[in-house]
Coordinates of C-alpha atoms in Angstrom, one line a residue:
X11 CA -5.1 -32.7 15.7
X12 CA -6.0 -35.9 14.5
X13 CA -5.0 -37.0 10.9
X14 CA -7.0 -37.0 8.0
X15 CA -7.1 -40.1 6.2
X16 CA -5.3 -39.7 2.7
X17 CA -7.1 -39.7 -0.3
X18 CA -6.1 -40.9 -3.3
X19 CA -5.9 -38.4 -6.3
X20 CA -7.7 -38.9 -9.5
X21 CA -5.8 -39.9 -13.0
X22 CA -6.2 -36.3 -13.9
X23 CA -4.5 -35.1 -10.5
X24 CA -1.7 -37.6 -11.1
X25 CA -1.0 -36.2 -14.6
X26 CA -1.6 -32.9 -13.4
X27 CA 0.7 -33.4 -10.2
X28 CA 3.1 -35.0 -12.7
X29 CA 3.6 -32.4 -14.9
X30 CA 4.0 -30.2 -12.3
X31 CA 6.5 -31.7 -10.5
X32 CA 7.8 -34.5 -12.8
X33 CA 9.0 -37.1 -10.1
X34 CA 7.9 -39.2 -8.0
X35 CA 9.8 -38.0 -4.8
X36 CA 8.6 -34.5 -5.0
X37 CA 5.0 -35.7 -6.2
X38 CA 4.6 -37.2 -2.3
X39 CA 5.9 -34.1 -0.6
X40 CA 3.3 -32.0 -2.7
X41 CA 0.5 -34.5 -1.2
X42 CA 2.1 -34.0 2.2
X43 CA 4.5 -36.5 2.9
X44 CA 3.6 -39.7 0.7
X45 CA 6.5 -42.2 0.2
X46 CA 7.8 -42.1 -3.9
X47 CA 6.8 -45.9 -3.7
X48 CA 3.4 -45.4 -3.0
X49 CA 2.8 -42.5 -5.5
X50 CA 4.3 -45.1 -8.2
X51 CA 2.1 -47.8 -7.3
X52 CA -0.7 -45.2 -7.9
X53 CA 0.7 -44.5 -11.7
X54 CA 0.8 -48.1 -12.2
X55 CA -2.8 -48.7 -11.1
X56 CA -3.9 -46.2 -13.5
X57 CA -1.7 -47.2 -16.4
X58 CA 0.5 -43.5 -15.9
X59 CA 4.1 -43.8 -16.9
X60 CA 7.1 -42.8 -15.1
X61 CA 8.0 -39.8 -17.3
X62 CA 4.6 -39.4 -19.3
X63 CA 5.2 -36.0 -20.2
X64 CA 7.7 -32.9 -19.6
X65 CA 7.4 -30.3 -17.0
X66 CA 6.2 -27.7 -19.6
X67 CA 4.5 -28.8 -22.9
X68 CA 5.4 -27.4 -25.9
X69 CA 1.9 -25.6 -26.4
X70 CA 2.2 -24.1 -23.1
X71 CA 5.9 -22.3 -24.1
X72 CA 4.8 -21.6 -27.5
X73 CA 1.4 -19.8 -26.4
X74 CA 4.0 -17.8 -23.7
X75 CA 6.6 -16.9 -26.5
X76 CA 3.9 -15.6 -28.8
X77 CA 2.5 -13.9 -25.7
X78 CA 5.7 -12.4 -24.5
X79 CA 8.5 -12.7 -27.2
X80 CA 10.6 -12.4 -24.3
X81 CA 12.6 -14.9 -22.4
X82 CA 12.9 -13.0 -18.9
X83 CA 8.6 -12.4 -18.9
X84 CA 8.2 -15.9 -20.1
X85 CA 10.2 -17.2 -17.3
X86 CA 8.3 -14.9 -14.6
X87 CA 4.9 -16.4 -15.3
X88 CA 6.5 -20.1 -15.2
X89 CA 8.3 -19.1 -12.2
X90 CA 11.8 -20.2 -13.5
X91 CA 14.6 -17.9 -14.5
X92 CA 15.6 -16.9 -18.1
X93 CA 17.9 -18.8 -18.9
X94 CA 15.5 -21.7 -18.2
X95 CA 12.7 -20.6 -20.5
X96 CA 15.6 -19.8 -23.0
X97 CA 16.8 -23.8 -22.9
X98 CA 12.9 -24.9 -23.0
X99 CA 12.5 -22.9 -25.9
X100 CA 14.8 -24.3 -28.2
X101 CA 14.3 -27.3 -26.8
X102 CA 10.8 -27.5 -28.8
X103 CA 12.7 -25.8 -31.8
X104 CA 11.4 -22.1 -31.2
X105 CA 13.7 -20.1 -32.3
X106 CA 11.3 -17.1 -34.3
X107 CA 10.7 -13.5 -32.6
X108 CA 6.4 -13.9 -32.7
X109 CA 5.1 -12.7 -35.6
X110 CA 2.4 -10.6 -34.4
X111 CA 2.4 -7.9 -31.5
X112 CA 1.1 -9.0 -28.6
X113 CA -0.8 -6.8 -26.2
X114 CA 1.8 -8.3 -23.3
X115 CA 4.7 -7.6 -25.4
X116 CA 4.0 -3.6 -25.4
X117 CA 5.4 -1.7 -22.2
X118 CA 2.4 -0.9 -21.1
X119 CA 0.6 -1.3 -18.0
X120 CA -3.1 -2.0 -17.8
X121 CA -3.7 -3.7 -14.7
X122 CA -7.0 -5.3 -13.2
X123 CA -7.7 -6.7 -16.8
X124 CA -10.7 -9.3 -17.1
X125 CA -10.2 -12.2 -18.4
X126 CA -12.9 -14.8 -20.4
X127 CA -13.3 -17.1 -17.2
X128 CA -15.0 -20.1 -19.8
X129 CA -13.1 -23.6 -19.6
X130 CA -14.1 -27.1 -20.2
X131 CA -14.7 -29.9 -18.5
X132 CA -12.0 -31.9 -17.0
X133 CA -12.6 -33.2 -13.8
X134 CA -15.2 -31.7 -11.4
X135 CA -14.3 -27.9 -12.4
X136 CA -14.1 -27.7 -8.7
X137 CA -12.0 -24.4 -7.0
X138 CA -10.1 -25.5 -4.0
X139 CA -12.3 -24.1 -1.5
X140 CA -15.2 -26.2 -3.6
X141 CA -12.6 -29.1 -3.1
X142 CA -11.7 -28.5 0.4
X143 CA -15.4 -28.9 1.3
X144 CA -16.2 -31.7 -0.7
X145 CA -13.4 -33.4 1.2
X146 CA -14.3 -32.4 4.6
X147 CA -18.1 -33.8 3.5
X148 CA -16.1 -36.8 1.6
X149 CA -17.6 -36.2 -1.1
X150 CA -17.0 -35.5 -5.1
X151 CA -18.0 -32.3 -5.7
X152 CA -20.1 -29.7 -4.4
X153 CA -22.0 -26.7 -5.9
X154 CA -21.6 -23.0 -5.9
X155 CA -24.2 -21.6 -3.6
X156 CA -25.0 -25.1 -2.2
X157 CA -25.9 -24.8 1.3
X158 CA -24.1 -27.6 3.5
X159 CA -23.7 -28.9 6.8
X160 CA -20.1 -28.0 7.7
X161 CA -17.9 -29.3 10.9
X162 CA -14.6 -27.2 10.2
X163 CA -11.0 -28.8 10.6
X164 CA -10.0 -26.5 13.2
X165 CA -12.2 -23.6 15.3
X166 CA -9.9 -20.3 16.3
X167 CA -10.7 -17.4 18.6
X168 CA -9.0 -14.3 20.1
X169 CA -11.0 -12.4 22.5
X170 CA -14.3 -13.3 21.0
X171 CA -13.7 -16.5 22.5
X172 CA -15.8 -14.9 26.2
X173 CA -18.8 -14.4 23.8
X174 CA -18.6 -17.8 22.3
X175 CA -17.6 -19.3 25.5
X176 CA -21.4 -17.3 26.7
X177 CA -23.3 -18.7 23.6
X178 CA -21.8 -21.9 24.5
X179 CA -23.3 -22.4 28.6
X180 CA -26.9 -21.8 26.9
X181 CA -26.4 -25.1 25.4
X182 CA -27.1 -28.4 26.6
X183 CA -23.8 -29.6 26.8
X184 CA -20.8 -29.6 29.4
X185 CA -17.9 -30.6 27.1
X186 CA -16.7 -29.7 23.9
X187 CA -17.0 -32.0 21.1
X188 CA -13.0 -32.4 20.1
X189 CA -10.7 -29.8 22.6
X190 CA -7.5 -31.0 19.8
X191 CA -9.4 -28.8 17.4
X192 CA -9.4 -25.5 18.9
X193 CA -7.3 -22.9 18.9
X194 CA -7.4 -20.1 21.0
X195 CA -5.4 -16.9 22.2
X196 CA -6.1 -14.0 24.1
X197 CA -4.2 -11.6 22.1
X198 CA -6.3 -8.6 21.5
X199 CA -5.9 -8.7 17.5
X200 CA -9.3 -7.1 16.9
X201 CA -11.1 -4.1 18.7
X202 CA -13.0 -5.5 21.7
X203 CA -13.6 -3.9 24.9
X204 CA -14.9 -5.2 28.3
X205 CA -15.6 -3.5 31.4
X206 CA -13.4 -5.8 33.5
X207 CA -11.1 -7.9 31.0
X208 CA -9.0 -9.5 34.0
X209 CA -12.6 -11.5 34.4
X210 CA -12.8 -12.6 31.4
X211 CA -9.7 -13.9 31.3
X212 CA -9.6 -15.7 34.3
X213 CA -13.5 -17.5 32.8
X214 CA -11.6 -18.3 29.6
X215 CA -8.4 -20.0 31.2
X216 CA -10.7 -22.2 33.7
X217 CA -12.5 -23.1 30.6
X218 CA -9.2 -24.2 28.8
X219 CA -8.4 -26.0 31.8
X220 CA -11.7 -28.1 32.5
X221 CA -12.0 -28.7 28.5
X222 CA -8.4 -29.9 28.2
X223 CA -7.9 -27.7 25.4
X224 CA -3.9 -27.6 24.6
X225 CA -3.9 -25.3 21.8
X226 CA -4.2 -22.6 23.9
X227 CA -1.4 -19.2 24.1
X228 CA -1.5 -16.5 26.8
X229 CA -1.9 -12.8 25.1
X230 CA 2.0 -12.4 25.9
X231 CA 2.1 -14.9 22.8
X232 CA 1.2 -12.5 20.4
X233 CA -1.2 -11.9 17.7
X234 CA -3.8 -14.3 16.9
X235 CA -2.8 -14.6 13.5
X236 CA 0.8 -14.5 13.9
X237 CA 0.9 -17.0 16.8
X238 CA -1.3 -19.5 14.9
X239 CA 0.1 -19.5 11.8
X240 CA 4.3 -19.8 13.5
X241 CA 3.0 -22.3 15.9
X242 CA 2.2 -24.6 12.7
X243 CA -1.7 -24.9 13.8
X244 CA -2.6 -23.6 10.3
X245 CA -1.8 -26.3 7.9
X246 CA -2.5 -27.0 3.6
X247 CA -6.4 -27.8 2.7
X248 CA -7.6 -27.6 6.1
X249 CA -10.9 -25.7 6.4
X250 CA -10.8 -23.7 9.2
X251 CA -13.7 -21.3 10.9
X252 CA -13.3 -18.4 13.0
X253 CA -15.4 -15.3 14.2
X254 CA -13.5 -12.6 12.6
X255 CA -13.5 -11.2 9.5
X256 CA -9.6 -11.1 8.3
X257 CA -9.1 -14.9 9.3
X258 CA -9.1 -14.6 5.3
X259 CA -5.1 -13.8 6.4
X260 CA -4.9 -17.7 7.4
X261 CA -5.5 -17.9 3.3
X262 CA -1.8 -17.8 3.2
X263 CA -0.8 -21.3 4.0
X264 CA -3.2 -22.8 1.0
X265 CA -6.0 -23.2 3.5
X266 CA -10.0 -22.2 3.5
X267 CA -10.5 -19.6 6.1
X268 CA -14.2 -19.1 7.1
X269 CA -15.7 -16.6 9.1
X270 CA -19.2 -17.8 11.2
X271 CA -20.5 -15.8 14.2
X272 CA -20.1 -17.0 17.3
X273 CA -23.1 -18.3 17.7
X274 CA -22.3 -20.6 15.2
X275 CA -18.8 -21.5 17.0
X276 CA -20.4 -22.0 19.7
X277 CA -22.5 -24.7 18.6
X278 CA -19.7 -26.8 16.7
X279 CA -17.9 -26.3 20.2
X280 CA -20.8 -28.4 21.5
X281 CA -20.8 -31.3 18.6
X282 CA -23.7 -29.8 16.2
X283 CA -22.7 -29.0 12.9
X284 CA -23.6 -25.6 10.8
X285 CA -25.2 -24.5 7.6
X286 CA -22.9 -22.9 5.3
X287 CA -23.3 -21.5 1.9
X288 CA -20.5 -22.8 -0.9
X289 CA -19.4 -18.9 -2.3
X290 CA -18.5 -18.4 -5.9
X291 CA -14.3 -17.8 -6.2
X292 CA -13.1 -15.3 -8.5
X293 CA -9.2 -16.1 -9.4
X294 CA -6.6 -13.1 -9.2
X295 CA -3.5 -13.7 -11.1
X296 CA -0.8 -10.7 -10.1
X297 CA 2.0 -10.7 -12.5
X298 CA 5.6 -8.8 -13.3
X299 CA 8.6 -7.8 -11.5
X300 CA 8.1 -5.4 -8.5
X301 CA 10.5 -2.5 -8.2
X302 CA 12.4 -0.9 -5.6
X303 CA 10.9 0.6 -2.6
X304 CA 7.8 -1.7 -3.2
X305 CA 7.1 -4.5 -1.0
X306 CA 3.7 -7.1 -0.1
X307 CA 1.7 -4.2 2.1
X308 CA 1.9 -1.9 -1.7
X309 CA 0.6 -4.9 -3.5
X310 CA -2.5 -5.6 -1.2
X311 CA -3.2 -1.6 -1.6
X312 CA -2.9 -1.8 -5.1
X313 CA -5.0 -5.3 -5.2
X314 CA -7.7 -4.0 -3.4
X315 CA -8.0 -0.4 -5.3
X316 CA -8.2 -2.1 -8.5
X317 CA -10.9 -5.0 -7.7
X318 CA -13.2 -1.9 -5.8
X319 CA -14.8 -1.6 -8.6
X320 CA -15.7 -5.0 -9.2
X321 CA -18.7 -6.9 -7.2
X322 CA -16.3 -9.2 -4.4
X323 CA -18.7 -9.2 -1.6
X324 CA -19.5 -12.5 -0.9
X325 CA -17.2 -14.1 -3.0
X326 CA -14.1 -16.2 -2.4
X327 CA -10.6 -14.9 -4.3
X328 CA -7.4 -17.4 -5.0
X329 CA -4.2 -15.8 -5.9
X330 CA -2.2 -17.2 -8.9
X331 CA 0.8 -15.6 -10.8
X332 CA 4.2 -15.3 -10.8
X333 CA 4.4 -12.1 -8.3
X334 CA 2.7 -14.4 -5.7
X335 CA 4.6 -17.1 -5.9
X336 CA 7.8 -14.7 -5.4
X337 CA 6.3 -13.2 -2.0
X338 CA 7.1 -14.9 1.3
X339 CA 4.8 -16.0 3.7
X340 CA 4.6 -12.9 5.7
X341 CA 3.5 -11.4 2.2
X342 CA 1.1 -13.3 1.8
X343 CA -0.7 -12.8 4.9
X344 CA -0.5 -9.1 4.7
X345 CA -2.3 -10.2 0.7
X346 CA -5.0 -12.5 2.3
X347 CA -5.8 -10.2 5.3
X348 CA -6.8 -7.2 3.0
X349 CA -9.2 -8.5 0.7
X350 CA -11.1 -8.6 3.4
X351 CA -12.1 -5.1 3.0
X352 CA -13.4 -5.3 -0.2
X353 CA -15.6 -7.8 0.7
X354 CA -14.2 -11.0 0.1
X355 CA -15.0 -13.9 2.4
X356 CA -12.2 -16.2 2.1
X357 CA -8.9 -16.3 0.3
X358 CA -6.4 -18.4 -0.3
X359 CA -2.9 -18.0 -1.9
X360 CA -2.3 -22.1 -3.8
X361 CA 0.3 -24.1 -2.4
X362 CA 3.8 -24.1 -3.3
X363 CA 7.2 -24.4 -2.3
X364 CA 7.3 -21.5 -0.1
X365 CA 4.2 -22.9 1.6
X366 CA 6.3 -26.5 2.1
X367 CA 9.4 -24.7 3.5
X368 CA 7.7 -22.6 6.0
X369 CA 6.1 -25.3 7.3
X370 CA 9.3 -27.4 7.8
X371 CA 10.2 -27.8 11.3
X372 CA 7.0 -26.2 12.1
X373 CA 4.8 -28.9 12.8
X374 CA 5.2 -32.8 12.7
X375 CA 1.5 -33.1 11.9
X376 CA 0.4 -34.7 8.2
X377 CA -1.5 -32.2 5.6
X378 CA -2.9 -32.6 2.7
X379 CA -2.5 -29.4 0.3
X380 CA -5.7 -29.1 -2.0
X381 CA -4.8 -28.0 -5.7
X382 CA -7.9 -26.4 -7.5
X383 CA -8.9 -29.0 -10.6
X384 CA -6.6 -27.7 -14.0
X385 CA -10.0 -26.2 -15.9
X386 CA -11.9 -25.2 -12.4
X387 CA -15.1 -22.6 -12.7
X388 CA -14.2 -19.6 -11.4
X389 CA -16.7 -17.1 -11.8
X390 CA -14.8 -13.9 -13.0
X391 CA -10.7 -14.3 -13.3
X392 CA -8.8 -11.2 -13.3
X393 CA -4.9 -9.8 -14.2
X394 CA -3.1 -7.3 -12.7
X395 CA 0.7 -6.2 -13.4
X396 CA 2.9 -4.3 -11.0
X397 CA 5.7 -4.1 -13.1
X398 CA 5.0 0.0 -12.7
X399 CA 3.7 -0.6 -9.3
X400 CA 5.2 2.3 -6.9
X401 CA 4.6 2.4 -2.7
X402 CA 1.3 3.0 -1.9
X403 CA -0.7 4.9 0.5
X404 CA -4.5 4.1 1.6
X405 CA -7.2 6.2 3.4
X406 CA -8.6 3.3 6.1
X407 CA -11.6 2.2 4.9
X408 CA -11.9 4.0 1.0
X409 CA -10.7 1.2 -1.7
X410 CA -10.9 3.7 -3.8
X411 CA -8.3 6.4 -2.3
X412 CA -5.0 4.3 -2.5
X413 CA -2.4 6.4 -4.5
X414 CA 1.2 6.5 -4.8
X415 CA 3.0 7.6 -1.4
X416 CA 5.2 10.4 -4.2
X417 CA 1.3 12.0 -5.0
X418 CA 1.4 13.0 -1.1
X419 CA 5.2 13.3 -0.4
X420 CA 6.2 16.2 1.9
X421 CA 3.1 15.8 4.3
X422 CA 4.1 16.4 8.1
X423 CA 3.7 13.1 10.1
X424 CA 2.9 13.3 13.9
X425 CA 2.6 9.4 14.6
X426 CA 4.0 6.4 12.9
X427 CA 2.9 2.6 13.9
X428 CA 5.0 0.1 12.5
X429 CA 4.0 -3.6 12.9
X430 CA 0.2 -4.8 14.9
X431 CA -2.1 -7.4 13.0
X432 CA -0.5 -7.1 9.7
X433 CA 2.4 -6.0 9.2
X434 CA 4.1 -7.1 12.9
X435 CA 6.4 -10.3 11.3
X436 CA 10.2 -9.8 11.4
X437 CA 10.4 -9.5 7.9
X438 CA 8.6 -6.2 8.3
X439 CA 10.8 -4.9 11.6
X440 CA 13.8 -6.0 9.0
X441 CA 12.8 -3.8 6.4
X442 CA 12.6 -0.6 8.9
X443 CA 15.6 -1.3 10.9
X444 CA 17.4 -1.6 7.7
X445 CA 16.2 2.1 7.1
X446 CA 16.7 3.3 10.4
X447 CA 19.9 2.1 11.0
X448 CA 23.0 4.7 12.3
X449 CA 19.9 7.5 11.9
X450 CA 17.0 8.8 14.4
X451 CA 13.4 9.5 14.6
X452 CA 12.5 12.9 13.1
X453 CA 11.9 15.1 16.6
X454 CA 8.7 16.3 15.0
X455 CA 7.1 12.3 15.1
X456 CA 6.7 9.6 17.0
X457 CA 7.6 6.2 16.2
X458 CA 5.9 2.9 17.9
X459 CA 7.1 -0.5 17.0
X460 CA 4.9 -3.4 17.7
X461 CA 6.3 -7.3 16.9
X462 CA 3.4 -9.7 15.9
X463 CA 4.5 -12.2 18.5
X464 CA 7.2 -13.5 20.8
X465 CA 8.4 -15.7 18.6
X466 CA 9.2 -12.4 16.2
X467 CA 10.5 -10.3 19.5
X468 CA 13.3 -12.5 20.2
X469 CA 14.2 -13.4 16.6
X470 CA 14.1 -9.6 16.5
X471 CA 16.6 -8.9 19.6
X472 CA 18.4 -11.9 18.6
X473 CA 19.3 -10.3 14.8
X474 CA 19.9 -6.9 16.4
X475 CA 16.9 -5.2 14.9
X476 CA 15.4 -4.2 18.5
X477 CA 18.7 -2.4 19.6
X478 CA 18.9 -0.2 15.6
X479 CA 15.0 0.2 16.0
X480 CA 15.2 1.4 19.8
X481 CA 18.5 3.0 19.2
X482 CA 16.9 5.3 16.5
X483 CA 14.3 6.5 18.7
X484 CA 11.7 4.1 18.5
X485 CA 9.2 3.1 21.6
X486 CA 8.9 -0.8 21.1
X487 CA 5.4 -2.2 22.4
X488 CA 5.9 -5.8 23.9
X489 CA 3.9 -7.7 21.3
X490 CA 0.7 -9.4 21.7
X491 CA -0.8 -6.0 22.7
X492 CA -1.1 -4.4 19.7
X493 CA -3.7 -2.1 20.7
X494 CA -3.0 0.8 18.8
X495 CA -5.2 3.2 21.2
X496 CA -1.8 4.0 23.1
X497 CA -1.0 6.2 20.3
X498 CA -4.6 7.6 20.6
X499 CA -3.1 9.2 23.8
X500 CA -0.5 10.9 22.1
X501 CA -2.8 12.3 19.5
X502 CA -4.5 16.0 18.8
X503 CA -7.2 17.1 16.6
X504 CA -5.4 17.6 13.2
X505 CA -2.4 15.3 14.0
X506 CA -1.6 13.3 11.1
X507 CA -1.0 9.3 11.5
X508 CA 0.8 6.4 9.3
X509 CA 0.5 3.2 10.5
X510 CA 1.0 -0.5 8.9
X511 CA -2.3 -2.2 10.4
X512 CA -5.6 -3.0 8.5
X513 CA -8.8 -0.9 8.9
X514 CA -9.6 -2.9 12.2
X515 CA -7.5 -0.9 14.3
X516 CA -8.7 2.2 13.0
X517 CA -11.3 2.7 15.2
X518 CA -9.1 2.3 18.5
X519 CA -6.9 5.1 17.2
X520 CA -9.4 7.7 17.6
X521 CA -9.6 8.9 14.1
X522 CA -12.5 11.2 14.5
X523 CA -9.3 13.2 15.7
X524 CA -6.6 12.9 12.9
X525 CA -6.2 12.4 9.8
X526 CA -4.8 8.3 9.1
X527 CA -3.0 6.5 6.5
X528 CA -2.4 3.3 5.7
X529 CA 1.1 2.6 4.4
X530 CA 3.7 -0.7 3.9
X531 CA 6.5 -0.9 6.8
X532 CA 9.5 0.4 4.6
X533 CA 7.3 3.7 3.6
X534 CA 6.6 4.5 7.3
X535 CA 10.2 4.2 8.5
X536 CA 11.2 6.2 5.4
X537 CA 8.9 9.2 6.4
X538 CA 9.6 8.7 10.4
X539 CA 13.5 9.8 8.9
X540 CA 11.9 13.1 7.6
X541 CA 8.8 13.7 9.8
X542 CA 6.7 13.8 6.4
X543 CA 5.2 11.4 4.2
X544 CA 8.6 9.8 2.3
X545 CA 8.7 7.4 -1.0
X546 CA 11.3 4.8 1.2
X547 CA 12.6 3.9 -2.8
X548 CA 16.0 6.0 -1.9
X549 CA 16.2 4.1 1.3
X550 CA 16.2 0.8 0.2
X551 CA 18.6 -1.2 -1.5

């Protein structure tokens, strides 16, 4: 992938990044890589000091303490421990309890609140997908609802890639127009079926071959996500297109996933560019401390029940809060990729530290993570606190029928999934052979295991988690086959089915015979230990 020439931030991004960050050093890793020199010769130009101002202002911790009136909660939403928020407290001489009761400071829970999304002006008001495409057109701004002329950063397929590859010979064209920007694997991650998939196949490799496209992984690989997200393909404020619907999981690594048809793939494949229509973003800021026995899969549930409601279709969502920056990676995918099914068309979780680590060792390519403007428009923003948040458990394709796995506890379970598109990353097989471990399937249940990707399969064997997961009765599916119809074989009409994929997969289980659920990884190993729907909180540490 060819670099992208660096641009150089604003005065307001500089104060911004400044504050933020405080030094110069950790100001050029935020902008991917740029030497401390060059970031001071940028202050200079634009008459910025060294140490113009703290890493938290003193409005900023008094509006939290009269919020919170607690150190612990103040420290959450800043990210930073108590003790911290304590020392930054009185170092601005705030030593009074607030002297009015705060809606925050009750123990109360009232999550999906809406909050007054009015700002003013700064610089742009620009969200980052809004700044991602202005870069990519090199431009200052665009519009909400602005219809441009996009080439994306990077073009992914999966299987789909035969239909685009199809769309693509009715073109006048022989070659593709850049072969360093496409990604493709031939993992099934989504529900497609061909009379004679060996053919396709073979057409899709010789294709590969003649194009010299190099960023190409055999289905052995794994999951499309997985394996292009670990390979370090998916980098910070890259804009990147796809024909499938949860690419919204590449939202994760602070990028703009966008989903065309492959019609439309097909044609940047061949050098044309394609109309695309700038969506609105509505931010989500998820707050509080989760609790035991509750892990990323329950927060996505509980996410997507509580924006159902709300009018997403359409709309692009970017996650903020203290909760999110807490969640790892594989977290975050699982957050991204289920938004989907309320609608969203892109998401994106902003850029941190956790994002910077991940990537180290990764990739040796340069990014440029995009950081929405400090007063950007966003057209509704909401709050939701988990702080009573409990394991959750979703009907497939009804927002509106997620509830807490103890409302259906003691409900016999004939098949349990554990891994596939979302939920297949080790941190996932962790959490279940963690459960699992010195104990054994229930007799009355099935249990199938299936790793996202290689890459996760040996990590997996490597840490032992294979042997406790096989050991305990578990049939482990090699990964990048996640096909979750080989359980449809082992289904009857009534059988009842917990499994840790999205609503894609659904279909290829043959639900018009049982009844499914959709569960995080810790809940279905809990309940394959009983045989019956299980709250995993008295499993888990």
């Amino acid at each position: 992938m060819t670099p992208k020439k660096k641009r150089i931030p604003t005065k307001a991004e500089l104060l911004q990044l400044q504050k933020l960050y405080k030094t110069d050093e950790k100001i050029g890793e935020r902008l991917g890589g740029i030497p401390p020199y060059l970031v001071a010769y940028w202050r200079r130009k634009k008459n910025i000091p060294k140490h113009s101002q703290p890493k938290f202002s003193e409005k900023e911790i008094t509006i939290l303490w009269e919020r919170f009136g607690d150190d612990d909660k103040c420290g959450l939403e800043l990210g930073i421990s108590k003790a911290a928020f304590y020392n930054w407290r009185r170092r601005y001489g705030i030593k009074q309890k607030p002297a009015f009761l705060k809606l925050e400071q009750l123990e109360l829970n009232f999550p999906g609140i809406k909050i007054n999304s009015s700002s003013t002006s700064l610089y742009g008001k620009q969200t980052i997908i809004q700044k991602v495409v202005a870069d990519l057109l090199d431009k200052t701004k665009v519009d909400v609802g602005e219809k441009i002329e996009i080439e994306p950063d990077l073009v992914t397929s999966h299987l789909n890639t035969f239909e685009i590859l199809e769309n693509f010979k009715q073109l006048n064209t022989d070659l593709v127009w850049n072969p360093n920007k496409i990604f493709i694997s031939l993992a099934n991650s989504s529900n497609h079926s061909y009379d004679n998939p060996a053919s396709k196949y073979k057409q899709i490799r010789e294709f590969v071959k003649r194009q010299g496209i190099k960023n190409f992984y055999e289905a052995s690989e794994g999951v499309y996500y997985q394996v292009a997200i670990e390979k370090g393909h998916i980098l910070p404020g890259l804009l990147i297109a796809g024909s499938d619907k949860y690419i919204t999981s590449f939202g994760a690594m602070a990028t703009s996933p966008i989903n065309l048809t492959t019609n439309q793939l097909a044609k940047i494949w061949s050098g044309a560019k394609t109309e695309w229509k700038v969506p609105p973003t509505v931010q989500i800021n998820i707050t509080g401390r989760r609790t035991r026995g509750v892990y990323g899969k329950d927060i996505a549930l509980s996410v997507i029940k509580q924006l159902a409601p709300v009018d997403i279709k359409g709309k692009a969502i970017e996650f903020y809060g203290n909760s999110v920056n807490q969640m790892s990676i594989s977290e975050r995918i699982t957050l991204c990729n289920h938004v989907t099914d309320i609608g969203a068309v892109t998401a994106t979780c902003h850029f941190d530290s956790v994002t910077r680590r991940y990537l180290t060792g990764r990739t040796m390519a340069n990014y440029n993570p995009v950081i929405a403007d400090k007063n950007a428009e966003y057209q509704e923003i909401y709050q939701i606190n988990i702080d009573n948040l409990s394991a959750q458990l979703a009907k497939p394709n009804e927002p509106n029928n997620i509830k807490p796995v103890i409302a259906s506890e003691g409900l016999p379970v004939n098949v349990i999934a554990i891994g596939t598109v979302v939920n297949g990353r080790f941190d996932d097989l962790r959490v279940a052979s963690e459960i699992l471990k010195n104990k054994h399937v229930n007799s009355e249940c099935r249990l199938l295991v299936y790793p996202g990707s290689r890459s996760v399969y040996i990590e997996a064997l490597k840490k032992g988690l294979i042997r406790v997961l096989a050991e305990a009765g578990a049939v482990i599916i090699y990964p990048g086959y996640p096909d979750t119809g080989i359980a449809g074989s082992l289904l009857d009409e009534g059988d009842r089915v917990l499994a840790t994929c999205n609503s894609d997969l659904i279909p290829s289980i043959r639900h018009d015979r049982a009844d499914i659920y959709l569960c995080s990884p810790a809940t279905a190993a809990a309940s394959a230990l009983n045989g019956s729907i299980t709250d995993p909180r008295r499993f888990v540490k």
